[in-house]
């Protein structure tokens, strides 16, 4: 069911500003309209409920990594909420102003994100996105495992699989911090798996990975 | 004179009319030849030196030098050949004598001949690069006699045979040997070396090779070394008596090689008599000899060092891991000290204080002492034992010596911070129970620790002494200022500054009212003069002296702990109390209360209380009474705290945990210090630097260091370098 929009259409605003052509301003209008479809009327942001609805329309599960990628594209700061500015940024960049166009933009988005240069940015973003409070610097192990699977699972399935097992098994660390998170990515990129022959624990790897490697080697 | 054409007058040179006597040379030579013959016949006295000289002179002048020289050579050869025949004819022992005699003759003759032919020697010979007369004579001797087929071998054999016989114990004619070898040397060092020395050394080598083989089969190491020493001395003496000094070095090398170097491993490692055995049995003489003999062998000392090191490490390891030994800490440490003494005296006496041996010992000790992580505790207990009242070494000097030796062991400890923790605990107990025997000795020990580890190590310990002194003054001040104390018990208060003293959590107990009163007055007095401070009574650390009168009339003064006092005072009001009653009234924690009651009721000679039932364990409903039948030979009975014991397992775990916790900030401080000055550093270097900085206190675990680094990264003191994964950067 469509939500009624309380926000007035911005077409008049678009016409008032010089510069954008009719076509572009039409696009912006549609983007904004689309935003209003999902936004909560009182807070003027898309909240988790709205995102869930968006996802069902996109036919993408809302735990899917593509939503995370979309959030990255938008530069979302708060997990579970899209602001208008973020929405505009994201959809403009994807050149999508409707659900179908947005859906079609996903494959390209995935490709874009998995390019190494972008992935280096997306990967820490994913971590920060999961920090639920302002001051927090760590995420709990279960959450970290989920996130690892989501973000690295496809590309590095064997490593991620083993790593998740280890993280669940060990009880020395209850949370993962950014330093360790970045370490995981480096590990997957650099270390030969499953031989682990080029892993040198004398180097500056986070201790959790030293312990992981030792656990693997013992098996 | 007819007048002649004018001629320039010429002075004609005076022409000496030399009658070139065609037989001049022959005649002259015959003269010389005869003379030489007489000389060789010991008949020189009849000759006229001057005439002969002149004859030779003239010959040379008349350019007969070459002929003269050749004739001379031939002539001497002839005489020498005669001599040779007579030498060859000599039998047995007379051979050398005859050789010697003829050599003397020849030398004397040569001198005279040389004198006669001096002019030729000085003019013809140098010009024509010929060998001088004397040297010619020597060469001829060498070639005609010494190296002649029949004499050469026989001479060498004779000499070697005599030497062999002397080695086997016979007495030989040394002066004859001396003059023979001297002859060879006079003939030239190459003659001496080729014709005597080299074969001598070869024969000696095989002789000693054989002898050493025989000895080693049947001799113990010490005995063998004695024999080797003897042989070395013998050979040296032999050389000095009848050989060239340069041979000394060479024959020594031969003996050393054959007797020592070739058998070094076997000797040092010999069962029941080798190095290890010597060390165990303190055989100083044998050790000294081994040290000095193997000094000459390549790798000799390093072999001894390594065998000694592994032996010390092995015995050390057995010592520190033997569970029997670990039962008595004081004895354990005493054994370590004895071991150190033993090896120190060995190094001083037998190894001439060799620094490298001392170092090898030090590293061995350091190795095994750190194998047992209870050593810091035990060493502190040992010092505690020595510094308490009633110790055996009554005089100060002896105590000093013992403490210095203990410091040597202390230096070997890797976990010095653990020692500090125990030392603090033990010192606190000593000071509070008044058991420190000598203030001077205590302070002396502190000074030693300070010298070794720096001011930081001992500042808190010194604080403890200060506290006691101040407390004395404060208590005095309290009594001076309070006049209305009446019958209140006399108290002596020790005020401990938190932080200087080892912390022990103390739950308050209910003090008897008499004590409570006066202690509160004291608190008031103290806080009056020291504003802003907080006083907490440590009821688990105090003592009390109580006068007791028992039912059987005996009177005693009991020295008890504070807890015990609280329990005993209860019996002033009632005769019988159950355990639960006591627990409730005194509020003493159960574990401490049970121990306290056990010491009051179940220890023979100190059982001032009686328990029903008489079982060892204390249950809630057990009844306690004053033991009216209590007797003791002493008026003053001590039922107080037990002497410092080694920790139980759980206590030990706790102390270790605390030490590990204390180490974390120290490691972090070291990391930050290092990174602040270096700015950028790789992981391994940080680990090395941190270890180096903290070594005087403890050996940091590299895994712990890594964890601290990560913690510092999280707290944004450091970060990882984005490009080079090995590096860390300091974040200002």
CSV table of C-alpha atoms in Angstrom, one decimal, chain B residues 176-509:
chain,number,residue,atom,x,y,z
B,176,UNK,CA,128.4,-36.2,24.3
B,177,UNK,CA,124.9,-35.7,23.0
B,178,UNK,CA,125.3,-32.0,23.5
B,179,UNK,CA,128.5,-31.7,21.6
B,180,UNK,CA,127.2,-33.9,18.8
B,181,UNK,CA,124.1,-31.8,18.3
B,182,UNK,CA,126.2,-28.7,18.6
B,183,UNK,CA,128.4,-30.0,15.8
B,184,UNK,CA,125.4,-30.4,13.6
B,185,UNK,CA,124.2,-26.9,14.4
B,186,UNK,CA,127.6,-25.5,13.7
B,187,UNK,CA,127.4,-27.1,10.3
B,188,UNK,CA,124.3,-25.1,9.6
B,189,UNK,CA,120.8,-25.0,10.8
B,190,UNK,CA,119.6,-26.9,7.8
B,191,UNK,CA,122.0,-29.7,8.6
B,192,UNK,CA,120.7,-29.8,12.1
B,193,UNK,CA,117.1,-29.8,11.0
B,194,UNK,CA,117.4,-32.2,8.1
B,195,UNK,CA,119.9,-34.6,9.6
B,196,UNK,CA,118.6,-34.7,13.1
B,197,UNK,CA,115.7,-32.6,14.1
B,198,UNK,CA,113.1,-33.8,11.6
B,199,UNK,CA,113.8,-37.5,12.0
B,200,UNK,CA,113.9,-36.9,15.8
B,201,UNK,CA,110.5,-35.3,15.7
B,202,UNK,CA,109.1,-38.2,13.6
B,203,UNK,CA,110.4,-40.8,15.8
B,204,UNK,CA,109.2,-39.0,18.9
B,205,UNK,CA,105.7,-38.7,17.3
B,206,UNK,CA,105.5,-42.5,16.8
B,207,UNK,CA,107.0,-43.1,20.3
B,208,UNK,CA,104.4,-40.9,22.0
B,209,UNK,CA,101.6,-42.2,19.8
B,210,UNK,CA,102.4,-45.7,21.0
B,211,UNK,CA,102.9,-44.7,24.6
B,212,UNK,CA,99.7,-42.6,24.8
B,213,UNK,CA,97.7,-45.6,23.3
B,214,UNK,CA,99.1,-47.9,26.1
B,215,UNK,CA,98.5,-45.4,28.8
B,216,UNK,CA,95.0,-44.5,27.8
B,217,UNK,CA,93.9,-48.1,27.9
B,218,UNK,CA,95.0,-48.6,31.5
B,219,UNK,CA,95.1,-45.2,33.2
B,220,UNK,CA,92.4,-43.0,34.7
B,221,UNK,CA,92.3,-39.5,33.3
B,222,UNK,CA,94.0,-37.9,36.2
B,223,UNK,CA,96.8,-40.4,36.2
B,224,UNK,CA,97.2,-40.1,32.4
B,225,UNK,CA,97.4,-36.3,32.6
B,226,UNK,CA,100.1,-36.6,35.3
B,227,UNK,CA,102.1,-38.8,33.0
B,228,UNK,CA,101.6,-36.4,30.1
B,229,UNK,CA,102.8,-33.6,32.2
B,230,UNK,CA,105.8,-35.6,33.2
B,231,UNK,CA,106.7,-36.3,29.6
B,232,UNK,CA,106.3,-32.7,28.6
B,233,UNK,CA,108.6,-31.6,31.4
B,234,UNK,CA,111.1,-34.3,30.5
B,235,UNK,CA,111.2,-33.3,26.9
B,236,UNK,CA,111.7,-29.7,27.7
B,237,UNK,CA,114.5,-30.5,30.0
B,238,UNK,CA,116.1,-32.8,27.4
B,239,UNK,CA,116.1,-30.0,24.8
B,240,UNK,CA,117.6,-27.5,27.2
B,241,UNK,CA,120.3,-30.0,28.0
B,242,UNK,CA,121.4,-31.2,24.6
B,243,UNK,CA,119.5,-29.7,21.8
B,244,UNK,CA,119.0,-26.4,20.1
B,245,UNK,CA,116.5,-24.2,21.9
B,246,UNK,CA,114.3,-23.9,18.8
B,247,UNK,CA,113.5,-27.6,19.1
B,248,UNK,CA,111.7,-27.1,22.4
B,249,UNK,CA,108.6,-25.6,20.8
B,250,UNK,CA,108.5,-28.3,18.1
B,251,UNK,CA,108.9,-31.3,20.4
B,252,UNK,CA,106.4,-29.8,22.8
B,253,UNK,CA,103.9,-29.6,19.9
B,254,UNK,CA,104.6,-33.2,19.1
B,255,UNK,CA,104.0,-34.4,22.6
B,256,UNK,CA,100.9,-32.3,23.0
B,257,UNK,CA,99.5,-33.6,19.8
B,258,UNK,CA,100.2,-37.2,20.4
B,259,UNK,CA,99.4,-37.4,24.1
B,260,UNK,CA,96.7,-34.8,24.4
B,261,UNK,CA,95.1,-33.5,21.2
B,262,UNK,CA,94.6,-37.0,19.8
B,263,UNK,CA,92.9,-38.2,22.9
B,264,UNK,CA,91.2,-35.1,24.1
B,265,UNK,CA,87.6,-36.2,23.8
B,266,UNK,CA,88.3,-39.5,25.3
B,267,UNK,CA,90.1,-38.1,28.3
B,268,UNK,CA,87.7,-35.3,29.1
B,269,UNK,CA,84.7,-37.6,28.8
B,270,UNK,CA,86.2,-40.6,30.5
B,271,UNK,CA,83.8,-42.4,32.7
B,272,UNK,CA,84.5,-42.2,36.4
B,273,UNK,CA,87.7,-40.2,36.1
B,274,UNK,CA,87.1,-37.5,33.4
B,275,UNK,CA,86.3,-33.9,33.8
B,276,UNK,CA,82.8,-34.5,35.2
B,277,UNK,CA,84.2,-36.8,37.9
B,278,UNK,CA,86.9,-34.3,38.8
B,279,UNK,CA,84.3,-31.5,39.2
B,280,UNK,CA,82.0,-33.6,41.3
B,281,UNK,CA,84.8,-34.6,43.6
B,282,UNK,CA,86.6,-31.3,43.8
B,283,UNK,CA,89.8,-32.7,42.6
B,284,UNK,CA,91.6,-29.4,42.3
B,285,UNK,CA,95.0,-30.7,41.5
B,286,UNK,CA,93.7,-32.8,38.6
B,287,UNK,CA,91.6,-29.9,37.4
B,288,UNK,CA,94.5,-27.5,37.5
B,289,UNK,CA,96.6,-29.9,35.5
B,290,UNK,CA,93.9,-30.4,32.9
B,291,UNK,CA,93.3,-26.7,32.5
B,292,UNK,CA,97.0,-26.0,32.0
B,293,UNK,CA,97.6,-29.0,29.7
B,294,UNK,CA,94.6,-28.4,27.5
B,295,UNK,CA,95.5,-24.7,27.2
B,296,UNK,CA,98.0,-25.9,24.6
B,297,UNK,CA,95.5,-27.8,22.6
B,298,UNK,CA,93.4,-26.2,19.9
B,299,UNK,CA,89.8,-26.1,21.2
B,300,UNK,CA,91.1,-27.6,24.5
B,301,UNK,CA,89.5,-25.0,26.7
B,302,UNK,CA,86.3,-24.7,24.7
B,303,UNK,CA,85.8,-28.4,25.0
B,304,UNK,CA,86.4,-28.3,28.8
B,305,UNK,CA,84.0,-25.3,29.0
B,306,UNK,CA,81.3,-27.0,27.1
B,307,UNK,CA,81.5,-30.3,29.0
B,308,UNK,CA,81.5,-28.3,32.3
B,309,UNK,CA,78.5,-26.2,31.1
B,310,UNK,CA,76.3,-29.2,30.2
B,311,UNK,CA,77.2,-30.9,33.5
B,312,UNK,CA,76.4,-27.8,35.6
B,313,UNK,CA,73.2,-27.3,33.6
B,314,UNK,CA,72.2,-31.0,34.1
B,315,UNK,CA,72.9,-31.1,37.8
B,316,UNK,CA,71.3,-27.7,38.2
B,317,UNK,CA,68.2,-28.9,36.4
B,318,UNK,CA,67.9,-32.0,38.6
B,319,UNK,CA,68.3,-29.8,41.7
B,320,UNK,CA,65.5,-27.4,40.8
B,321,UNK,CA,63.1,-29.9,39.5
B,322,UNK,CA,63.5,-32.5,42.3
B,323,UNK,CA,60.2,-32.5,44.2
B,324,UNK,CA,61.9,-33.6,47.4
B,325,UNK,CA,64.1,-30.6,47.4
B,326,UNK,CA,61.2,-28.2,46.8
B,327,UNK,CA,59.6,-29.1,50.1
B,328,UNK,CA,62.1,-26.9,52.1
B,329,UNK,CA,62.7,-23.6,50.3
B,330,UNK,CA,65.5,-22.5,52.7
B,331,UNK,CA,67.4,-25.7,52.2
B,332,UNK,CA,66.7,-25.5,48.5
B,333,UNK,CA,68.4,-22.1,48.2
B,334,UNK,CA,71.2,-23.2,50.5
B,335,UNK,CA,72.0,-26.0,48.2
B,336,UNK,CA,72.1,-23.6,45.3
B,337,UNK,CA,74.5,-21.3,47.2
B,338,UNK,CA,76.7,-24.3,48.0
B,339,UNK,CA,76.8,-25.3,44.4
B,340,UNK,CA,77.8,-21.8,43.4
B,341,UNK,CA,80.5,-21.7,46.0
B,342,UNK,CA,81.8,-25.0,44.8
B,343,UNK,CA,82.2,-23.9,41.2
B,344,UNK,CA,83.5,-20.5,42.2
B,345,UNK,CA,86.3,-22.1,44.1
B,346,UNK,CA,87.0,-24.5,41.2
B,347,UNK,CA,87.3,-21.6,38.8
B,348,UNK,CA,89.5,-19.6,41.2
B,349,UNK,CA,91.7,-22.5,42.2
B,350,UNK,CA,92.0,-24.6,39.1
B,351,UNK,CA,91.0,-22.4,36.2
B,352,UNK,CA,93.1,-19.4,37.3
B,353,UNK,CA,90.0,-17.2,37.4
B,354,UNK,CA,89.5,-17.4,33.7
B,355,UNK,CA,86.8,-15.0,32.7
B,356,UNK,CA,85.4,-17.1,30.0
B,357,UNK,CA,84.9,-20.0,32.4
B,358,UNK,CA,83.3,-17.7,34.9
B,359,UNK,CA,80.9,-16.5,32.1
B,360,UNK,CA,80.1,-20.1,31.1
B,361,UNK,CA,79.2,-20.8,34.7
B,362,UNK,CA,77.1,-17.8,35.0
B,363,UNK,CA,75.1,-18.7,31.9
B,364,UNK,CA,74.6,-22.2,33.1
B,365,UNK,CA,73.3,-21.0,36.4
B,366,UNK,CA,71.0,-18.5,34.8
B,367,UNK,CA,69.7,-21.3,32.6
B,368,UNK,CA,68.7,-23.7,35.3
B,369,UNK,CA,67.6,-21.3,38.0
B,370,UNK,CA,65.0,-20.0,35.7
B,371,UNK,CA,63.7,-23.5,34.9
B,372,UNK,CA,61.8,-23.4,38.2
B,373,UNK,CA,59.5,-20.4,38.4
B,374,UNK,CA,59.3,-20.7,42.2
B,375,UNK,CA,62.9,-19.7,42.6
B,376,UNK,CA,62.1,-16.0,43.1
B,377,UNK,CA,59.8,-16.9,46.0
B,378,UNK,CA,62.2,-19.4,47.5
B,379,UNK,CA,65.2,-17.0,47.4
B,380,UNK,CA,63.0,-14.4,49.2
B,381,UNK,CA,62.1,-17.0,51.8
B,382,UNK,CA,65.8,-17.8,52.3
B,383,UNK,CA,66.6,-14.1,52.9
B,384,UNK,CA,63.6,-13.9,55.2
B,385,UNK,CA,64.9,-16.8,57.2
B,386,UNK,CA,68.3,-15.2,57.5
B,387,UNK,CA,67.0,-11.9,58.6
B,388,UNK,CA,64.7,-13.2,61.3
B,389,UNK,CA,65.5,-13.3,65.0
B,390,UNK,CA,67.4,-16.2,66.2
B,391,UNK,CA,69.3,-16.9,63.1
B,392,UNK,CA,72.5,-18.9,63.4
B,393,UNK,CA,75.0,-16.5,62.0
B,394,UNK,CA,75.1,-14.1,64.9
B,395,UNK,CA,77.7,-11.7,63.6
B,396,UNK,CA,77.0,-9.0,61.1
B,397,UNK,CA,79.9,-9.8,58.8
B,398,UNK,CA,78.7,-13.3,58.3
B,399,UNK,CA,75.3,-12.1,57.4
B,400,UNK,CA,76.7,-9.6,54.9
B,401,UNK,CA,78.6,-12.4,53.2
B,402,UNK,CA,75.6,-14.5,52.9
B,403,UNK,CA,73.5,-11.7,51.5
B,404,UNK,CA,76.1,-10.9,48.9
B,405,UNK,CA,76.0,-14.5,47.8
B,406,UNK,CA,72.3,-14.4,47.6
B,407,UNK,CA,72.5,-11.3,45.4
B,408,UNK,CA,74.6,-13.4,43.0
B,409,UNK,CA,71.7,-15.8,42.7
B,410,UNK,CA,69.3,-12.9,42.4
B,411,UNK,CA,71.1,-11.6,39.4
B,412,UNK,CA,70.4,-14.8,37.6
B,413,UNK,CA,66.7,-14.5,38.0
B,414,UNK,CA,64.7,-13.5,34.9
B,415,UNK,CA,61.6,-12.7,36.9
B,416,UNK,CA,63.0,-10.1,39.2
B,417,UNK,CA,59.6,-8.4,39.5
B,418,UNK,CA,58.1,-11.6,41.0
B,419,UNK,CA,60.9,-11.6,43.5
B,420,UNK,CA,60.1,-8.0,44.4
B,421,UNK,CA,56.5,-9.0,45.1
B,422,UNK,CA,57.5,-11.8,47.4
B,423,UNK,CA,60.2,-9.8,49.1
B,424,UNK,CA,57.7,-7.1,49.9
B,425,UNK,CA,55.3,-9.6,51.4
B,426,UNK,CA,57.9,-11.3,53.5
B,427,UNK,CA,59.4,-8.0,54.6
B,428,UNK,CA,56.0,-6.8,55.7
B,429,UNK,CA,55.5,-9.9,57.8
B,430,UNK,CA,58.9,-9.5,59.4
B,431,UNK,CA,58.4,-5.9,60.2
B,432,UNK,CA,54.9,-6.2,61.5
B,433,UNK,CA,55.6,-9.2,63.7
B,434,UNK,CA,58.7,-7.6,65.0
B,435,UNK,CA,60.8,-10.5,63.7
B,436,UNK,CA,63.4,-8.5,61.8
B,437,UNK,CA,66.6,-9.3,63.7
B,438,UNK,CA,68.8,-6.5,62.7
B,439,UNK,CA,67.7,-3.2,61.2
B,440,UNK,CA,71.2,-2.8,59.8
B,441,UNK,CA,71.1,-6.1,57.9
B,442,UNK,CA,67.6,-5.3,56.6
B,443,UNK,CA,68.8,-1.9,55.3
B,444,UNK,CA,72.0,-3.4,53.9
B,445,UNK,CA,69.9,-5.9,51.9
B,446,UNK,CA,67.8,-3.0,50.6
B,447,UNK,CA,71.0,-1.1,49.5
B,448,UNK,CA,72.2,-4.2,47.6
B,449,UNK,CA,68.8,-4.5,45.8
B,450,UNK,CA,68.9,-0.8,45.0
B,451,UNK,CA,72.4,-1.0,43.6
B,452,UNK,CA,71.4,-3.9,41.5
B,453,UNK,CA,68.0,-2.7,40.3
B,454,UNK,CA,67.7,1.0,40.8
B,455,UNK,CA,65.9,3.3,43.1
B,456,UNK,CA,62.4,2.3,41.9
B,457,UNK,CA,62.8,-1.2,43.1
B,458,UNK,CA,63.3,-0.3,46.7
B,459,UNK,CA,61.5,3.0,47.2
B,460,UNK,CA,58.4,1.3,48.4
B,461,UNK,CA,60.3,-1.1,50.6
B,462,UNK,CA,62.1,1.9,52.2
B,463,UNK,CA,58.7,3.4,52.7
B,464,UNK,CA,57.8,0.5,55.0
B,465,UNK,CA,60.7,1.3,57.3
B,466,UNK,CA,59.8,4.9,57.4
B,467,UNK,CA,56.2,4.0,58.3
B,468,UNK,CA,57.2,2.0,61.3
B,469,UNK,CA,59.5,4.8,62.6
B,470,UNK,CA,56.7,7.3,62.1
B,471,UNK,CA,54.2,5.0,63.8
B,472,UNK,CA,56.4,4.8,66.8
B,473,UNK,CA,56.5,8.5,67.1
B,474,UNK,CA,52.8,8.8,66.5
B,475,UNK,CA,51.9,6.2,69.2
B,476,UNK,CA,54.2,8.1,71.7
B,477,UNK,CA,52.5,11.3,70.7
B,478,UNK,CA,49.1,9.7,71.3
B,479,UNK,CA,50.0,8.6,74.8
B,480,UNK,CA,51.5,12.0,75.6
B,481,UNK,CA,48.4,13.8,74.5
B,482,UNK,CA,45.8,11.5,76.0
B,483,UNK,CA,45.6,11.6,79.8
B,484,UNK,CA,42.2,10.0,80.3
B,485,UNK,CA,42.9,6.5,79.2
B,486,UNK,CA,42.4,4.9,82.6
B,487,UNK,CA,42.5,1.1,82.5
B,488,UNK,CA,42.4,0.8,78.8
B,489,UNK,CA,44.8,-1.7,77.3
B,490,UNK,CA,48.1,-0.3,76.0
B,491,UNK,CA,48.1,-0.2,72.3
B,492,UNK,CA,51.0,0.1,69.9
B,493,UNK,CA,49.8,1.3,66.5
B,494,UNK,CA,51.6,0.7,63.2
B,495,UNK,CA,50.3,3.0,60.5
B,496,UNK,CA,50.9,1.6,57.1
B,497,UNK,CA,50.8,3.7,54.0
B,498,UNK,CA,48.7,2.0,51.4
B,499,UNK,CA,50.7,1.4,48.3
B,500,UNK,CA,54.0,0.8,50.2
B,501,UNK,CA,52.7,-2.3,51.8
B,502,UNK,CA,51.4,-5.4,50.1
B,503,UNK,CA,47.7,-5.2,50.0
B,504,UNK,CA,45.6,-7.7,51.7
B,505,UNK,CA,41.8,-7.4,51.6
B,506,UNK,CA,40.6,-7.3,55.2
B,507,UNK,CA,37.1,-7.6,56.3
B,508,UNK,CA,36.6,-6.0,59.6
B,509,UNK,CA,35.9,-8.1,62.7
